[in-house]
Backbone as a printed PyTorch tensor [residue, N CA C, xyz], in Angstrom:
tensor([[[  8.5740,  18.7400,  -2.7470],
         [  7.8810,  18.5620,  -1.4700],
         [  6.4100,  18.2350,  -1.6930]],

        [[  5.8110,  18.8630,  -2.6900],
         [  4.4070,  18.5750,  -2.9630],
         [  4.2110,  17.1110,  -3.3270]],

        [[  5.1040,  16.5760,  -4.1710],
         [  4.9860,  15.1660,  -4.5730],
         [  5.1540,  14.2570,  -3.3760]],

        [[  6.0430,  14.6270,  -2.4420],
         [  6.2140,  13.8040,  -1.2500],
         [  4.9570,  13.8030,  -0.3880]],

        [[  4.3090,  14.9520,  -0.2670],
         [  3.0730,  15.0220,   0.5210],
         [  1.9770,  14.1900,  -0.1340]],

        [[  1.8950,  14.2540,  -1.4600],
         [  0.8990,  13.4610,  -2.1730],
         [  1.1670,  11.9800,  -1.9590]],

        [[  2.4240,  11.5700,  -2.0990],
         [  2.7740,  10.1650,  -1.9140],
         [  2.4650,   9.7140,  -0.4940]],

        [[  2.7700,  10.5610,   0.4860],
         [  2.4790,  10.2160,   1.8770],
         [  0.9810,  10.0400,   2.0920]],

        [[  0.1770,  10.9290,   1.4870],
         [ -1.2520,  10.8180,   1.6220],
         [ -1.7870,   9.5460,   1.0040]],

        [[ -1.2300,   9.1580,  -0.1380],
         [ -1.6510,   7.9180,  -0.7890],
         [ -1.3180,   6.7210,   0.0900]],

        [[ -0.0760,   6.7050,   0.6020],
         [  0.3360,   5.5850,   1.4660],
         [ -0.5470,   5.5150,   2.7030]],

        [[ -0.8090,   6.6470,   3.3380],
         [ -1.6620,   6.6770,   4.5250],
         [ -3.0580,   6.1830,   4.2010]],

        [[ -3.5920,   6.6140,   3.0440],
         [ -4.9300,   6.1890,   2.6610],
         [ -5.0080,   4.6950,   2.4120]],

        [[ -3.9910,   4.1470,   1.7510],
         [ -3.9720,   2.7000,   1.4990],
         [ -3.9040,   1.9490,   2.8250]],

        [[ -3.0220,   2.3860,   3.7140],
         [ -2.8980,   1.7320,   5.0170],
         [ -4.2050,   1.7770,   5.7820]],

        [[ -4.8440,   2.9460,   5.8090],
         [ -6.0850,   3.0920,   6.5720],
         [ -7.1820,   2.2110,   5.9760]],

        [[ -7.2610,   2.1910,   4.6460],
         [ -8.3070,   1.4020,   3.9880],
         [ -8.1520,  -0.0780,   4.2980]],

        [[ -6.9370,  -0.5900,   4.1760],
         [ -6.7590,  -2.0260,   4.3310],
         [ -6.6830,  -2.4310,   5.8030]],

        [[ -6.4300,  -1.4900,   6.7090],
         [ -6.5280,  -1.8190,   8.1070],
         [ -7.9780,  -2.0330,   8.5230]],

        [[ -8.9010,  -1.3500,   7.8390],
         [-10.3070,  -1.4940,   8.1480],
         [-10.9450,  -2.6320,   7.3680]],

        [[-10.3140,  -3.0140,   6.2680],
         [-10.9270,  -3.9810,   5.3660],
         [-10.8830,  -5.3880,   5.9380]],

        [[-11.8410,  -6.1890,   5.4880],
         [-11.8690,  -7.5960,   5.8880],
         [-10.7080,  -8.3290,   5.1960]],

        [[ -9.9520,  -9.1370,   5.9360],
         [ -8.7870,  -9.8040,   5.3290],
         [ -9.1510, -10.8710,   4.3000]],

        [[-10.4040, -11.2640,   4.2300],
         [-10.8130, -12.2580,   3.2400],
         [-11.3030, -11.5430,   1.9960]],

        [[-10.4710, -11.5680,   0.9580],
         [-10.8040, -10.8810,  -0.2840],
         [-11.2110, -11.8810,  -1.3460]],

        [[-12.1270, -11.4660,  -2.2090],
         [-12.3820, -12.2950,  -3.3740],
         [-11.2660, -12.0470,  -4.3810]],

        [[-11.3270, -12.7260,  -5.4990],
         [-10.2020, -12.6870,  -6.4480],
         [ -9.9840, -11.2880,  -6.9950]],

        [[-11.0470, -10.6060,  -7.3600],
         [-10.9090,  -9.2860,  -7.9560],
         [-10.3440,  -8.2920,  -6.9560]],

        [[-10.8900,  -8.2660,  -5.7690],
         [-10.4060,  -7.3490,  -4.7330],
         [ -8.9930,  -7.7070,  -4.3310]],

        [[ -8.6900,  -8.9960,  -4.2680],
         [ -7.3430,  -9.4200,  -3.9260],
         [ -6.3320,  -8.9400,  -4.9440]],

        [[ -6.6950,  -8.9840,  -6.2150],
         [ -5.7820,  -8.5190,  -7.2550],
         [ -5.5450,  -7.0160,  -7.1130]],

        [[ -6.6260,  -6.2570,  -6.8440],
         [ -6.4800,  -4.8180,  -6.6210],
         [ -5.6050,  -4.5470,  -5.4130]],

        [[ -5.7910,  -5.3300,  -4.3690],
         [ -4.9630,  -5.1930,  -3.1630],
         [ -3.4900,  -5.3650,  -3.5100]],

        [[ -3.1720,  -6.3520,  -4.3400],
         [ -1.7990,  -6.6010,  -4.7430],
         [ -1.2300,  -5.4110,  -5.5130]],

        [[ -2.0130,  -4.8640,  -6.4100],
         [ -1.5480,  -3.7160,  -7.2010],
         [ -1.2630,  -2.5170,  -6.2970]],

        [[ -2.1620,  -2.2530,  -5.3520],
         [ -1.9770,  -1.1240,  -4.4590],
         [ -0.7540,  -1.3250,  -3.5730]],

        [[ -0.5640,  -2.5530,  -3.0880],
         [  0.5780,  -2.8230,  -2.2390],
         [  1.8840,  -2.7110,  -3.0250]],

        [[  1.8570,  -3.1300,  -4.2950],
         [  3.0470,  -2.9920,  -5.1340],
         [  3.3780,  -1.5180,  -5.3290]],

        [[  2.3420,  -0.7020,  -5.5550],
         [  2.5600,   0.7260,  -5.6960],
         [  3.1210,   1.3130,  -4.3900]],

        [[  2.5410,   0.8950,  -3.2730],
         [  2.9970,   1.4110,  -1.9800],
         [  4.4700,   1.0280,  -1.7610]],

        [[  4.8310,  -0.1980,  -2.1390],
         [  6.2120,  -0.6410,  -1.9500],
         [  7.1550,   0.2310,  -2.7690]],

        [[  6.7550,   0.5600,  -4.0060],
         [  7.6090,   1.3960,  -4.8500],
         [  7.7360,   2.8130,  -4.2640]],

        [[  6.6450,   3.3390,  -3.7450],
         [  6.7010,   4.6650,  -3.1180],
         [  7.6400,   4.6360,  -1.9260]],

        [[  7.5530,   3.5950,  -1.1170],
         [  8.3990,   3.4970,   0.0580],
         [  9.8650,   3.3560,  -0.3160]],

        [[ 10.1530,   2.7030,  -1.4300],
         [ 11.5310,   2.5240,  -1.8410],
         [ 12.1780,   3.8540,  -2.2320]],

        [[ 11.3460,   4.8320,  -2.6360],
         [ 11.8820,   6.1340,  -3.0140],
         [ 12.5420,   6.8160,  -1.8250]],

        [[ 11.9180,   6.6980,  -0.6710],
         [ 12.4760,   7.3130,   0.5320],
         [ 11.9230,   6.5900,   1.7530]],

        [[ 12.4880,   5.4220,   2.0820],
         [ 11.9100,   4.5780,   3.1480],
         [ 11.9170,   5.2490,   4.5110]],

        [[ 12.8340,   6.2040,   4.7320],
         [ 12.9030,   6.8520,   6.0400],
         [ 11.8780,   7.9820,   6.1670]],

        [[ 11.3780,   8.4600,   5.0510],
         [ 10.4370,   9.5790,   5.0790],
         [  9.0260,   9.1180,   5.4690]],

        [[  8.6830,   7.9120,   5.0830],
         [  7.3360,   7.4310,   5.3110],
         [  7.3310,   6.4320,   6.4720]],

        [[  6.7340,   6.7900,   7.6180],
         [  6.7820,   5.9340,   8.7970],
         [  6.0390,   4.6160,   8.6150]],

        [[  5.0960,   4.5510,   7.6630],
         [  4.3320,   3.3250,   7.4790],
         [  5.0610,   2.2980,   6.6340]],

        [[  6.2710,   2.6070,   6.1660],
         [  6.9730,   1.7070,   5.2690],
         [  7.5710,   0.5400,   6.0330]],

        [[  7.2970,  -0.6490,   5.5380],
         [  7.8800,  -1.8460,   6.0950],
         [  7.8240,  -2.8970,   5.0070]],

        [[  8.2990,  -4.0830,   5.3160],
         [  8.2550,  -5.1540,   4.3220],
         [  6.7970,  -5.4140,   3.9410]],

        [[  6.4990,  -5.2420,   2.6710],
         [  5.1270,  -5.3850,   2.1920],
         [  5.0230,  -6.6650,   1.3690]],

        [[  4.1800,  -7.5580,   1.8210],
         [  3.9980,  -8.8160,   1.1210],
         [  2.6630,  -8.8010,   0.3970]],

        [[  2.6520,  -9.4100,  -0.7670],
         [  1.4300,  -9.4850,  -1.5480],
         [  1.0480, -10.9430,  -1.7010]],

        [[ -0.1700, -11.2760,  -1.2850],
         [ -0.6230, -12.6680,  -1.4230],
         [ -1.0880, -12.9170,  -2.8470]],

        [[ -0.9510, -14.1310,  -3.2980],
         [ -1.3780, -14.4800,  -4.6580],
         [ -2.8560, -14.8400,  -4.6390]],

        [[ -3.5640, -14.4140,  -5.6970],
         [ -4.9660, -14.7400,  -5.8010],
         [ -5.1250, -16.0860,  -6.4840]],

        [[ -6.1950, -16.7930,  -6.1790],
         [ -6.4120, -18.1190,  -6.7880],
         [ -6.6610, -18.0280,  -8.3010]]])
């Protein structure tokens, strides 16, 4: 249960951060965005029904 709460907190934090962030990222920030989204996708795959923020997560490619 502790691990699930930690994972939920991470997912919530990522969602909150990128909801506030400007959608125009430079290459470095865009790459970090992709890594975080990939991690979030893996967390959601563990238990997609447990985390309400889970949905199809797309990662844009950086130039």
